[in-house]
Amino acid sequence: MRKLNTHGLVLSGILAALVFVVTSFTMIKVPFAIVKEAYFHAGDSVIFLSALLLGAPHAALVSGVGSFFADIYLGSPQYMMATLIIKGIMGAIAGHFLYYPRNNSSSKTICGLALAGTWMAISYYLYEVGFLGVNAIANLPNLLINFVQAAVGIVIYLPISKAILRSKSNNK
């Protein structure tokens, strides 16, 4: 983990705000979902980006806080505390695998993205069933929606990460 300095603190704040903005303003509601708050967004790509640039602890904070405020803004306060934890852990998982100075392996990148996305999808499913009282069988389509959500974030993240890594290697 990098020492938190002014640069890291500012970058964390900017990325948390970017998670909020991208999640909030790229939101596309899923019309056939059991849980009416289900939507697709590009915010997970920024979570992965923060993991690449900041590492696990800072990415956890960025991911949880940015997503928490997006839930408030989008009118889903029943999700905000779960999102703080679920997206925070998602950012930490991704940060463990994606953090630039330690990761130079495409298999480690794919593993990290898959684990982080799987964590998010299954955690929201369990939260909706366990805490919101959604029927477990009826909620299976929402589990699939969350896996697709993670895949959308990964597809957006991969070309952006390649450009950032190329830029970092050119600046050495």
Tab-separated table of N, CA and C in Angstrom:
chain	number	residue	atom	x	y	z
A	1	MET	N	0.838	-1.180	0.000
A	1	MET	CA	0.000	0.000	0.000
A	1	MET	C	0.882	1.242	0.000
A	2	ARG	N	0.497	2.183	-0.803
A	2	ARG	CA	1.213	3.452	-0.829
A	2	ARG	C	0.844	4.289	0.371
A	3	LYS	N	1.807	5.088	0.821
A	3	LYS	CA	1.523	6.039	1.883
A	3	LYS	C	0.544	7.079	1.341
A	4	LEU	N	-0.436	7.432	2.177
A	4	LEU	CA	-1.412	8.425	1.745
A	4	LEU	C	-0.770	9.805	1.816
A	5	ASN	N	-0.569	10.406	0.671
A	5	ASN	CA	-0.025	11.754	0.594
A	5	ASN	C	-1.072	12.656	-0.044
A	6	THR	N	-0.730	13.884	-0.232
A	6	THR	CA	-1.689	14.832	-0.804
A	6	THR	C	-2.143	14.380	-2.184
A	7	HIS	N	-1.223	13.922	-3.004
A	7	HIS	CA	-1.555	13.453	-4.350
A	7	HIS	C	-2.542	12.287	-4.274
A	8	GLY	N	-2.277	11.320	-3.410
A	8	GLY	CA	-3.156	10.160	-3.269
A	8	GLY	C	-4.529	10.536	-2.743
A	9	LEU	N	-4.552	11.470	-1.802
A	9	LEU	CA	-5.819	11.922	-1.234
A	9	LEU	C	-6.668	12.638	-2.289
A	10	VAL	N	-6.034	13.513	-3.054
A	10	VAL	CA	-6.747	14.240	-4.112
A	10	VAL	C	-7.235	13.280	-5.191
A	11	LEU	N	-6.380	12.350	-5.603
A	11	LEU	CA	-6.769	11.370	-6.618
A	11	LEU	C	-7.922	10.502	-6.111
A	12	SER	N	-7.888	10.130	-4.842
A	12	SER	CA	-8.983	9.342	-4.257
A	12	SER	C	-10.290	10.119	-4.289
A	13	GLY	N	-10.241	11.391	-3.934
A	13	GLY	CA	-11.445	12.224	-3.966
A	13	GLY	C	-11.996	12.383	-5.371
A	14	ILE	N	-11.108	12.601	-6.320
A	14	ILE	CA	-11.541	12.754	-7.717
A	14	ILE	C	-12.166	11.454	-8.226
A	15	LEU	N	-11.532	10.330	-7.911
A	15	LEU	CA	-12.066	9.048	-8.384
A	15	LEU	C	-13.385	8.690	-7.702
A	16	ALA	N	-13.531	9.018	-6.408
A	16	ALA	CA	-14.807	8.779	-5.722
A	16	ALA	C	-15.917	9.605	-6.377
A	17	ALA	N	-15.599	10.864	-6.680
A	17	ALA	CA	-16.572	11.714	-7.366
A	17	ALA	C	-16.883	11.169	-8.757
A	18	LEU	N	-15.871	10.651	-9.428
A	18	LEU	CA	-16.069	10.080	-10.765
A	18	LEU	C	-16.923	8.808	-10.702
A	19	VAL	N	-16.727	7.983	-9.675
A	19	VAL	CA	-17.592	6.803	-9.493
A	19	VAL	C	-19.039	7.265	-9.358
A	20	PHE	N	-19.259	8.279	-8.520
A	20	PHE	CA	-20.606	8.817	-8.328
A	20	PHE	C	-21.193	9.340	-9.639
A	21	VAL	N	-20.455	10.181	-10.341
A	21	VAL	CA	-20.964	10.815	-11.565
A	21	VAL	C	-21.222	9.775	-12.651
A	22	VAL	N	-20.273	8.895	-12.877
A	22	VAL	CA	-20.435	7.912	-13.949
A	22	VAL	C	-21.564	6.935	-13.620
A	23	THR	N	-21.660	6.519	-12.368
A	23	THR	CA	-22.765	5.633	-11.974
A	23	THR	C	-24.102	6.337	-12.149
A	24	SER	N	-24.187	7.561	-11.681
A	24	SER	CA	-25.454	8.292	-11.694
A	24	SER	C	-25.922	8.679	-13.087
A	25	PHE	N	-24.992	9.060	-13.945
A	25	PHE	CA	-25.393	9.639	-15.220
A	25	PHE	C	-25.255	8.699	-16.415
A	26	THR	N	-24.855	7.458	-16.167
A	26	THR	CA	-24.891	6.448	-17.232
A	26	THR	C	-25.919	5.374	-16.904
A	27	MET	N	-26.732	5.629	-15.906
A	27	MET	CA	-27.709	4.664	-15.415
A	27	MET	C	-28.786	4.383	-16.459
A	28	ILE	N	-28.987	3.093	-16.728
A	28	ILE	CA	-30.058	2.642	-17.620
A	28	ILE	C	-30.870	1.628	-16.823
A	29	LYS	N	-32.114	1.979	-16.515
A	29	LYS	CA	-32.980	1.083	-15.731
A	29	LYS	C	-33.264	-0.199	-16.507
A	30	VAL	N	-33.336	-1.302	-15.760
A	30	VAL	CA	-33.681	-2.598	-16.333
A	30	VAL	C	-35.186	-2.777	-16.162
A	31	PRO	N	-35.953	-2.740	-17.251
A	31	PRO	CA	-37.413	-2.729	-17.128
A	31	PRO	C	-38.026	-4.042	-16.635
A	32	PHE	N	-37.360	-5.168	-16.839
A	32	PHE	CA	-37.951	-6.459	-16.499
A	32	PHE	C	-37.444	-7.010	-15.169
A	33	ALA	N	-36.733	-6.214	-14.385
A	33	ALA	CA	-36.138	-6.699	-13.143
A	33	ALA	C	-37.181	-6.821	-12.036
A	34	ILE	N	-36.997	-7.805	-11.172
A	34	ILE	CA	-37.863	-8.008	-10.007
A	34	ILE	C	-37.686	-6.845	-9.034
A	35	VAL	N	-36.434	-6.476	-8.797
A	35	VAL	CA	-36.132	-5.341	-7.923
A	35	VAL	C	-36.178	-4.095	-8.787
A	36	LYS	N	-37.107	-3.195	-8.487
A	36	LYS	CA	-37.347	-2.053	-9.382
A	36	LYS	C	-36.172	-1.096	-9.472
A	37	GLU	N	-35.242	-1.177	-8.527
A	37	GLU	CA	-34.089	-0.280	-8.549
A	37	GLU	C	-32.945	-0.796	-9.429
A	38	ALA	N	-33.090	-1.953	-10.079
A	38	ALA	CA	-32.012	-2.533	-10.874
A	38	ALA	C	-31.705	-1.666	-12.092
A	39	TYR	N	-30.416	-1.458	-12.324
A	39	TYR	CA	-29.997	-0.676	-13.480
A	39	TYR	C	-28.572	-1.025	-13.872
A	40	PHE	N	-28.253	-0.762	-15.124
A	40	PHE	CA	-26.889	-0.897	-15.630
A	40	PHE	C	-26.238	0.477	-15.565
A	41	HIS	N	-24.922	0.492	-15.381
A	41	HIS	CA	-24.168	1.741	-15.380
A	41	HIS	C	-22.703	1.448	-15.664
A	42	ALA	N	-21.959	2.475	-15.942
A	42	ALA	CA	-20.533	2.323	-16.249
A	42	ALA	C	-19.640	2.600	-15.035
A	43	GLY	N	-20.223	2.816	-13.880
A	43	GLY	CA	-19.448	3.160	-12.678
A	43	GLY	C	-18.454	2.105	-12.240
A	44	ASP	N	-18.751	0.827	-12.506
A	44	ASP	CA	-17.809	-0.225	-12.102
A	44	ASP	C	-16.475	-0.096	-12.836
A	45	SER	N	-16.495	0.454	-14.038
A	45	SER	CA	-15.229	0.646	-14.753
A	45	SER	C	-14.334	1.639	-14.008
A	46	VAL	N	-14.922	2.634	-13.373
A	46	VAL	CA	-14.140	3.596	-12.589
A	46	VAL	C	-13.655	2.944	-11.299
A	47	ILE	N	-14.445	2.036	-10.736
A	47	ILE	CA	-13.992	1.282	-9.566
A	47	ILE	C	-12.744	0.490	-9.930
A	48	PHE	N	-12.765	-0.181	-11.069
A	48	PHE	CA	-11.594	-0.937	-11.510
A	48	PHE	C	-10.413	-0.003	-11.799
A	49	LEU	N	-10.689	1.140	-12.361
A	49	LEU	CA	-9.647	2.121	-12.629
A	49	LEU	C	-9.006	2.602	-11.329
A	50	SER	N	-9.813	2.851	-10.310
A	50	SER	CA	-9.262	3.274	-9.017
A	50	SER	C	-8.414	2.156	-8.409
A	51	ALA	N	-8.806	0.904	-8.626
A	51	ALA	CA	-8.020	-0.231	-8.139
A	51	ALA	C	-6.658	-0.273	-8.817
A	52	LEU	N	-6.638	-0.008	-10.104
A	52	LEU	CA	-5.389	0.015	-10.870
A	52	LEU	C	-4.447	1.109	-10.365
A	53	LEU	N	-5.005	2.290	-10.116
A	53	LEU	CA	-4.180	3.450	-9.768
A	53	LEU	C	-3.841	3.564	-8.283
A	54	LEU	N	-4.714	3.067	-7.402
A	54	LEU	CA	-4.558	3.325	-5.975
A	54	LEU	C	-4.244	2.097	-5.121
A	55	GLY	N	-4.594	0.918	-5.573
A	55	GLY	CA	-4.420	-0.268	-4.756
A	55	GLY	C	-5.631	-0.517	-3.872
A	56	ALA	N	-5.590	-1.623	-3.153
A	56	ALA	CA	-6.762	-2.137	-2.434
A	56	ALA	C	-7.374	-1.183	-1.398
A	57	PRO	N	-6.624	-0.695	-0.414
A	57	PRO	CA	-7.300	0.091	0.636
A	57	PRO	C	-7.953	1.366	0.115
A	58	HIS	N	-7.247	2.090	-0.729
A	58	HIS	CA	-7.794	3.343	-1.245
A	58	HIS	C	-8.927	3.078	-2.243
A	59	ALA	N	-8.790	2.029	-3.052
A	59	ALA	CA	-9.857	1.685	-3.999
A	59	ALA	C	-11.120	1.273	-3.252
A	60	ALA	N	-10.969	0.627	-2.116
A	60	ALA	CA	-12.133	0.247	-1.308
A	60	ALA	C	-12.892	1.493	-0.858
A	61	LEU	N	-12.170	2.465	-0.370
A	61	LEU	CA	-12.795	3.707	0.085
A	61	LEU	C	-13.448	4.457	-1.076
A	62	VAL	N	-12.721	4.603	-2.155
A	62	VAL	CA	-13.234	5.289	-3.349
A	62	VAL	C	-14.507	4.609	-3.855
A	63	SER	N	-14.469	3.301	-3.982
A	63	SER	CA	-15.585	2.533	-4.528
A	63	SER	C	-16.810	2.600	-3.633
A	64	GLY	N	-16.603	2.377	-2.353
A	64	GLY	CA	-17.718	2.393	-1.422
A	64	GLY	C	-18.372	3.752	-1.312
A	65	VAL	N	-17.566	4.794	-1.149
A	65	VAL	CA	-18.112	6.143	-0.961
A	65	VAL	C	-18.784	6.663	-2.227
A	66	GLY	N	-18.131	6.523	-3.371
A	66	GLY	CA	-18.729	7.003	-4.622
A	66	GLY	C	-20.045	6.304	-4.937
A	67	SER	N	-20.094	5.002	-4.730
A	67	SER	CA	-21.304	4.233	-5.007
A	67	SER	C	-22.401	4.517	-3.980
A	68	PHE	N	-22.009	4.713	-2.729
A	68	PHE	CA	-22.940	5.067	-1.647
A	68	PHE	C	-23.706	6.340	-2.009
A	69	PHE	N	-22.978	7.368	-2.414
A	69	PHE	CA	-23.633	8.631	-2.778
A	69	PHE	C	-24.473	8.507	-4.048
A	70	ALA	N	-24.080	7.624	-4.964
A	70	ALA	CA	-24.897	7.384	-6.156
A	70	ALA	C	-26.238	6.767	-5.761
A	71	ASP	N	-26.227	5.852	-4.811
A	71	ASP	CA	-27.489	5.260	-4.351
A	71	ASP	C	-28.401	6.314	-3.735
A	72	ILE	N	-27.835	7.206	-2.959
A	72	ILE	CA	-28.644	8.275	-2.365
A	72	ILE	C	-29.231	9.154	-3.466
A	73	TYR	N	-28.386	9.586	-4.387
A	73	TYR	CA	-28.812	10.469	-5.470
A	73	TYR	C	-29.875	9.820	-6.359
A	74	LEU	N	-29.725	8.530	-6.618
A	74	LEU	CA	-30.632	7.828	-7.521
A	74	LEU	C	-31.905	7.334	-6.825
A	75	GLY	N	-32.061	7.648	-5.550
A	75	GLY	CA	-33.294	7.304	-4.843
A	75	GLY	C	-33.379	5.870	-4.373
A	76	SER	N	-32.249	5.286	-4.010
A	76	SER	CA	-32.232	3.910	-3.506
A	76	SER	C	-31.565	3.852	-2.129
A	77	PRO	N	-32.115	4.573	-1.148
A	77	PRO	CA	-31.464	4.609	0.167
A	77	PRO	C	-31.429	3.253	0.872
A	78	GLN	N	-32.321	2.326	0.495
A	78	GLN	CA	-32.306	1.006	1.119
A	78	GLN	C	-31.073	0.200	0.726
A	79	TYR	N	-30.364	0.654	-0.300
A	79	TYR	CA	-29.142	-0.018	-0.745
A	79	TYR	C	-27.863	0.660	-0.252
A	80	MET	N	-27.937	1.894	0.215
A	80	MET	CA	-26.721	2.682	0.419
A	80	MET	C	-25.728	2.037	1.388
A	81	MET	N	-26.172	1.504	2.507
A	81	MET	CA	-25.220	0.898	3.451
A	81	MET	C	-24.655	-0.407	2.886
A	82	ALA	N	-25.509	-1.199	2.247
A	82	ALA	CA	-25.023	-2.432	1.614
A	82	ALA	C	-24.029	-2.096	0.505
A	83	THR	N	-24.341	-1.066	-0.261
A	83	THR	CA	-23.447	-0.652	-1.342
A	83	THR	C	-22.104	-0.178	-0.813
A	84	LEU	N	-22.119	0.566	0.271
A	84	LEU	CA	-20.866	1.019	0.883
A	84	LEU	C	-19.952	-0.172	1.154
A	85	ILE	N	-20.523	-1.236	1.697
A	85	ILE	CA	-19.742	-2.430	2.035
A	85	ILE	C	-19.429	-3.260	0.794
A	86	ILE	N	-20.460	-3.562	-0.010
A	86	ILE	CA	-20.274	-4.444	-1.168
A	86	ILE	C	-19.312	-3.828	-2.185
A	87	LYS	N	-19.546	-2.580	-2.566
A	87	LYS	CA	-18.667	-1.943	-3.554
A	87	LYS	C	-17.286	-1.653	-2.952
A	88	GLY	N	-17.246	-1.373	-1.642
A	88	GLY	CA	-15.953	-1.179	-0.990
A	88	GLY	C	-15.101	-2.436	-1.071
A	89	ILE	N	-15.705	-3.574	-0.756
A	89	ILE	CA	-14.963	-4.843	-0.842
A	89	ILE	C	-14.643	-5.175	-2.295
A	90	MET	N	-15.547	-4.847	-3.202
A	90	MET	CA	-15.274	-5.048	-4.628
A	90	MET	C	-14.015	-4.271	-5.045
A	91	GLY	N	-13.926	-3.016	-4.603
A	91	GLY	CA	-12.745	-2.209	-4.904
A	91	GLY	C	-11.484	-2.779	-4.274
A	92	ALA	N	-11.605	-3.305	-3.065
A	92	ALA	CA	-10.437	-3.902	-2.399
A	92	ALA	C	-9.973	-5.155	-3.126
A	93	ILE	N	-10.916	-5.998	-3.526
A	93	ILE	CA	-10.551	-7.215	-4.271
A	93	ILE	C	-9.851	-6.824	-5.570
A	94	ALA	N	-10.456	-5.911	-6.303
A	94	ALA	CA	-9.856	-5.472	-7.573
A	94	ALA	C	-8.488	-4.838	-7.329
A	95	GLY	N	-8.386	-4.015	-6.289
A	95	GLY	CA	-7.119	-3.352	-5.994
A	95	GLY	C	-6.008	-4.325	-5.646
A	96	HIS	N	-6.377	-5.413	-4.995
A	96	HIS	CA	-5.376	-6.434	-4.657
A	96	HIS	C	-4.765	-7.047	-5.917
A	97	PHE	N	-5.580	-7.213	-6.941
A	97	PHE	CA	-5.111	-7.862	-8.167
A	97	PHE	C	-4.641	-6.897	-9.247
A	98	LEU	N	-5.201	-5.697	-9.298
A	98	LEU	CA	-4.952	-4.802	-10.426
A	98	LEU	C	-3.899	-3.735	-10.182
A	99	TYR	N	-3.562	-3.462	-8.934
A	99	TYR	CA	-2.689	-2.335	-8.615
A	99	TYR	C	-1.436	-2.358	-9.482
A	100	TYR	N	-1.197	-1.271	-10.209
A	100	TYR	CA	-0.197	-1.184	-11.266
A	100	TYR	C	1.224	-1.613	-10.871
A	101	PRO	N	1.819	-1.098	-9.812
A	101	PRO	CA	3.208	-1.478	-9.560
A	101	PRO	C	3.417	-2.968	-9.271
A	102	ARG	N	2.372	-3.658	-8.789
A	102	ARG	CA	2.525	-5.073	-8.447
A	102	ARG	C	2.016	-6.008	-9.527
A	103	ASN	N	1.173	-5.541	-10.414
A	103	ASN	CA	0.544	-6.436	-11.380
A	103	ASN	C	1.137	-6.229	-12.765
A	104	ASN	N	1.690	-7.294	-13.305
A	104	ASN	CA	2.151	-7.238	-14.689
A	104	ASN	C	1.704	-8.491	-15.436
A	105	SER	N	0.636	-9.094	-14.953
A	105	SER	CA	0.170	-10.347	-15.513
A	105	SER	C	-1.287	-10.223	-15.963
A	106	SER	N	-1.550	-10.649	-17.201
A	106	SER	CA	-2.932	-10.596	-17.682
A	106	SER	C	-3.803	-11.619	-16.969
A	107	SER	N	-3.241	-12.751	-16.557
A	107	SER	CA	-4.046	-13.739	-15.828
A	107	SER	C	-4.440	-13.211	-14.449
A	108	LYS	N	-3.560	-12.452	-13.811
A	108	LYS	CA	-3.891	-11.843	-12.521
A	108	LYS	C	-4.968	-10.776	-12.697
A	109	THR	N	-4.910	-10.040	-13.790
A	109	THR	CA	-5.926	-9.028	-14.086
A	109	THR	C	-7.290	-9.672	-14.292
A	110	ILE	N	-7.351	-10.703	-15.112
A	110	ILE	CA	-8.621	-11.387	-15.380
A	110	ILE	C	-9.177	-12.000	-14.101
A	111	CYS	N	-8.309	-12.609	-13.315
A	111	CYS	CA	-8.732	-13.208	-12.045
A	111	CYS	C	-9.315	-12.137	-11.117
A	112	GLY	N	-8.636	-11.021	-10.992
A	112	GLY	CA	-9.100	-9.942	-10.125
A	112	GLY	C	-10.427	-9.363	-10.566
A	113	LEU	N	-10.570	-9.141	-11.869
A	113	LEU	CA	-11.831	-8.609	-12.390
A	113	LEU	C	-12.972	-9.596	-12.186
A	114	ALA	N	-12.700	-10.875	-12.441
A	114	ALA	CA	-13.738	-11.904	-12.276
A	114	ALA	C	-14.146	-12.047	-10.810
A	115	LEU	N	-13.186	-12.067	-9.909
A	115	LEU	CA	-13.508	-12.198	-8.483
A	115	LEU	C	-14.281	-10.991	-7.962
A	116	ALA	N	-13.849	-9.805	-8.351
A	116	ALA	CA	-14.527	-8.585	-7.894
A	116	ALA	C	-15.961	-8.539	-8.422
A	117	GLY	N	-16.155	-8.866	-9.692
A	117	GLY	CA	-17.494	-8.865	-10.275
A	117	GLY	C	-18.386	-9.938	-9.678
A	118	THR	N	-17.826	-11.103	-9.430
A	118	THR	CA	-18.585	-12.196	-8.814
A	118	THR	C	-18.993	-11.828	-7.396
A	119	TRP	N	-18.065	-11.253	-6.638
A	119	TRP	CA	-18.380	-10.795	-5.281
A	119	TRP	C	-19.573	-9.840	-5.309
A	120	MET	N	-19.517	-8.858	-6.200
A	120	MET	CA	-20.574	-7.854	-6.263
A	120	MET	C	-21.919	-8.493	-6.599
A	121	ALA	N	-21.968	-9.331	-7.625
A	121	ALA	CA	-23.229	-9.928	-8.066
A	121	ALA	C	-23.843	-10.805	-6.980
A	122	ILE	N	-23.051	-11.670	-6.394
A	122	ILE	CA	-23.572	-12.581	-5.371
A	122	ILE	C	-23.947	-11.823	-4.102
A	123	SER	N	-23.177	-10.826	-3.732
A	123	SER	CA	-23.477	-10.061	-2.512
A	123	SER	C	-24.793	-9.303	-2.632
A	124	TYR	N	-25.034	-8.662	-3.775
A	124	TYR	CA	-26.309	-7.974	-3.957
A	124	TYR	C	-27.474	-8.971	-3.963
A	125	TYR	N	-27.276	-10.113	-4.584
A	125	TYR	CA	-28.315	-11.143	-4.580
A	125	TYR	C	-28.651	-11.537	-3.144
A	126	LEU	N	-27.634	-11.846	-2.349
A	126	LEU	CA	-27.860	-12.256	-0.962
A	126	LEU	C	-28.471	-11.127	-0.132
A	127	TYR	N	-28.062	-9.905	-0.377
A	127	TYR	CA	-28.646	-8.761	0.342
A	127	TYR	C	-30.131	-8.622	0.021
A	128	GLU	N	-30.475	-8.710	-1.263
A	128	GLU	CA	-31.872	-8.556	-1.665
A	128	GLU	C	-32.742	-9.679	-1.101
A	129	VAL	N	-32.207	-10.898	-1.082
A	129	VAL	CA	-32.965	-12.027	-0.548
A	129	VAL	C	-33.019	-11.961	0.980
A	130	GLY	N	-31.874	-11.737	1.614
A	130	GLY	CA	-31.798	-11.793	3.070
A	130	GLY	C	-32.345	-10.583	3.797
A	131	PHE	N	-32.122	-9.385	3.246
A	131	PHE	CA	-32.506	-8.169	3.951
A	131	PHE	C	-33.723	-7.461	3.364
A	132	LEU	N	-33.896	-7.558	2.058
A	132	LEU	CA	-35.046	-6.892	1.436
A	132	LEU	C	-36.233	-7.831	1.256
A	133	GLY	N	-36.035	-9.130	1.523
A	133	GLY	CA	-37.129	-10.086	1.468
A	133	GLY	C	-37.576	-10.478	0.072
A	134	VAL	N	-36.722	-10.298	-0.926
A	134	VAL	CA	-37.057	-10.704	-2.290
A	134	VAL	C	-36.947	-12.231	-2.372
A	135	ASN	N	-37.909	-12.863	-3.030
A	135	ASN	CA	-37.899	-14.311	-3.189
A	135	ASN	C	-36.626	-14.758	-3.901
A	136	ALA	N	-35.973	-15.796	-3.371
A	136	ALA	CA	-34.678	-16.242	-3.892
A	136	ALA	C	-34.765	-16.701	-5.350
A	137	ILE	N	-35.805	-17.431	-5.694
A	137	ILE	CA	-35.955	-17.915	-7.076
A	137	ILE	C	-36.315	-16.761	-8.006
A	138	ALA	N	-37.241	-15.932	-7.563
A	138	ALA	CA	-37.665	-14.800	-8.389
A	138	ALA	C	-36.537	-13.799	-8.590
A	139	ASN	N	-35.549	-13.802	-7.698
A	139	ASN	CA	-34.455	-12.835	-7.777
A	139	ASN	C	-33.295	-13.320	-8.649
A	140	LEU	N	-33.352	-14.535	-9.155
A	140	LEU	CA	-32.264	-15.047	-10.002
A	140	LEU	C	-31.994	-14.179	-11.232
A	141	PRO	N	-33.031	-13.626	-11.896
A	141	PRO	CA	-32.719	-12.719	-13.013
A	141	PRO	C	-31.898	-11.499	-12.573
A	142	ASN	N	-32.121	-11.006	-11.366
A	142	ASN	CA	-31.321	-9.873	-10.887
A	142	ASN	C	-29.871	-10.283	-10.633
A	143	LEU	N	-29.651	-11.523	-10.245
A	143	LEU	CA	-28.283	-12.030	-10.110
A	143	LEU	C	-27.592	-11.980	-11.469
A	144	LEU	N	-28.292	-12.424	-12.493
A	144	LEU	CA	-27.749	-12.369	-13.849
A	144	LEU	C	-27.491	-10.928	-14.278
A	145	ILE	N	-28.417	-10.038	-13.952
A	145	ILE	CA	-28.253	-8.614	-14.279
A	145	ILE	C	-26.970	-8.072	-13.651
A	146	ASN	N	-26.707	-8.445	-12.409
A	146	ASN	CA	-25.493	-7.961	-11.747
A	146	ASN	C	-24.225	-8.556	-12.347
A	147	PHE	N	-24.289	-9.795	-12.824
A	147	PHE	CA	-23.131	-10.353	-13.529
A	147	PHE	C	-22.896	-9.596	-14.841
A	148	VAL	N	-23.978	-9.267	-15.544
A	148	VAL	CA	-23.847	-8.478	-16.779
A	148	VAL	C	-23.301	-7.084	-16.445
A	149	GLN	N	-23.777	-6.502	-15.337
A	149	GLN	CA	-23.277	-5.194	-14.886
A	149	GLN	C	-21.758	-5.234	-14.691
A	150	ALA	N	-21.279	-6.291	-14.034
A	150	ALA	CA	-19.837	-6.441	-13.826
A	150	ALA	C	-19.117	-6.575	-15.169
A	151	ALA	N	-19.698	-7.339	-16.083
A	151	ALA	CA	-19.079	-7.523	-17.403
A	151	ALA	C	-19.010	-6.209	-18.172
A	152	VAL	N	-20.055	-5.386	-18.060
A	152	VAL	CA	-20.047	-4.068	-18.704
A	152	VAL	C	-18.880	-3.235	-18.163
A	153	GLY	N	-18.707	-3.244	-16.848
A	153	GLY	CA	-17.601	-2.504	-16.233
A	153	GLY	C	-16.245	-2.996	-16.709
A	154	ILE	N	-16.109	-4.304	-16.841
A	154	ILE	CA	-14.845	-4.899	-17.293
A	154	ILE	C	-14.559	-4.516	-18.741
A	155	VAL	N	-15.568	-4.610	-19.592
A	155	VAL	CA	-15.401	-4.280	-21.019
A	155	VAL	C	-14.988	-2.818	-21.193
A	156	ILE	N	-15.546	-1.937	-20.403
A	156	ILE	CA	-15.169	-0.516	-20.483
A	156	ILE	C	-13.779	-0.290	-19.895
A	157	TYR	N	-13.472	-0.985	-18.803
A	157	TYR	CA	-12.196	-0.799	-18.106
A	157	TYR	C	-10.995	-1.247	-18.935
A	158	LEU	N	-11.080	-2.382	-19.602
A	158	LEU	CA	-9.898	-2.970	-20.241
A	158	LEU	C	-9.188	-2.038	-21.225
A	159	PRO	N	-9.872	-1.413	-22.185
A	159	PRO	CA	-9.124	-0.521	-23.086
A	159	PRO	C	-8.599	0.731	-22.381
A	160	ILE	N	-9.335	1.236	-21.398
A	160	ILE	CA	-8.864	2.407	-20.652
A	160	ILE	C	-7.600	2.055	-19.867
A	161	SER	N	-7.597	0.874	-19.244
A	161	SER	CA	-6.425	0.461	-18.456
A	161	SER	C	-5.196	0.280	-19.343
A	162	LYS	N	-5.410	-0.268	-20.534
A	162	LYS	CA	-4.271	-0.441	-21.458
A	162	LYS	C	-3.667	0.905	-21.821
A	163	ALA	N	-4.508	1.906	-22.079
A	163	ALA	CA	-4.016	3.242	-22.414
A	163	ALA	C	-3.271	3.856	-21.227
A	164	ILE	N	-3.799	3.690	-20.031
A	164	ILE	CA	-3.129	4.242	-18.838
A	164	ILE	C	-1.796	3.556	-18.602
A	165	LEU	N	-1.768	2.243	-18.715
A	165	LEU	CA	-0.512	1.513	-18.500
A	165	LEU	C	0.525	1.864	-19.563
A	166	ARG	N	0.080	2.034	-20.793
A	166	ARG	CA	0.997	2.442	-21.864
A	166	ARG	C	1.559	3.832	-21.564
A	167	SER	N	0.706	4.722	-21.088
A	167	SER	CA	1.131	6.084	-20.735
A	167	SER	C	2.133	6.051	-19.581
A	168	LYS	N	1.869	5.208	-18.572
A	168	LYS	CA	2.781	5.109	-17.432
A	168	LYS	C	4.137	4.551	-17.861
A	169	SER	N	4.122	3.560	-18.761
A	169	SER	CA	5.391	2.983	-19.193
A	169	SER	C	6.175	3.952	-20.074
A	170	ASN	N	5.488	4.813	-20.805
A	170	ASN	CA	6.170	5.815	-21.633
A	170	ASN	C	6.765	6.941	-20.789
A	171	ASN	N	6.218	7.157	-19.599
A	171	ASN	CA	6.689	8.233	-18.722
A	171	ASN	C	7.829	7.815	-17.814
A	172	LYS	N	8.277	6.589	-17.911
A	172	LYS	CA	9.377	6.123	-17.038
A	172	LYS	C	10.702	6.668	-17.471
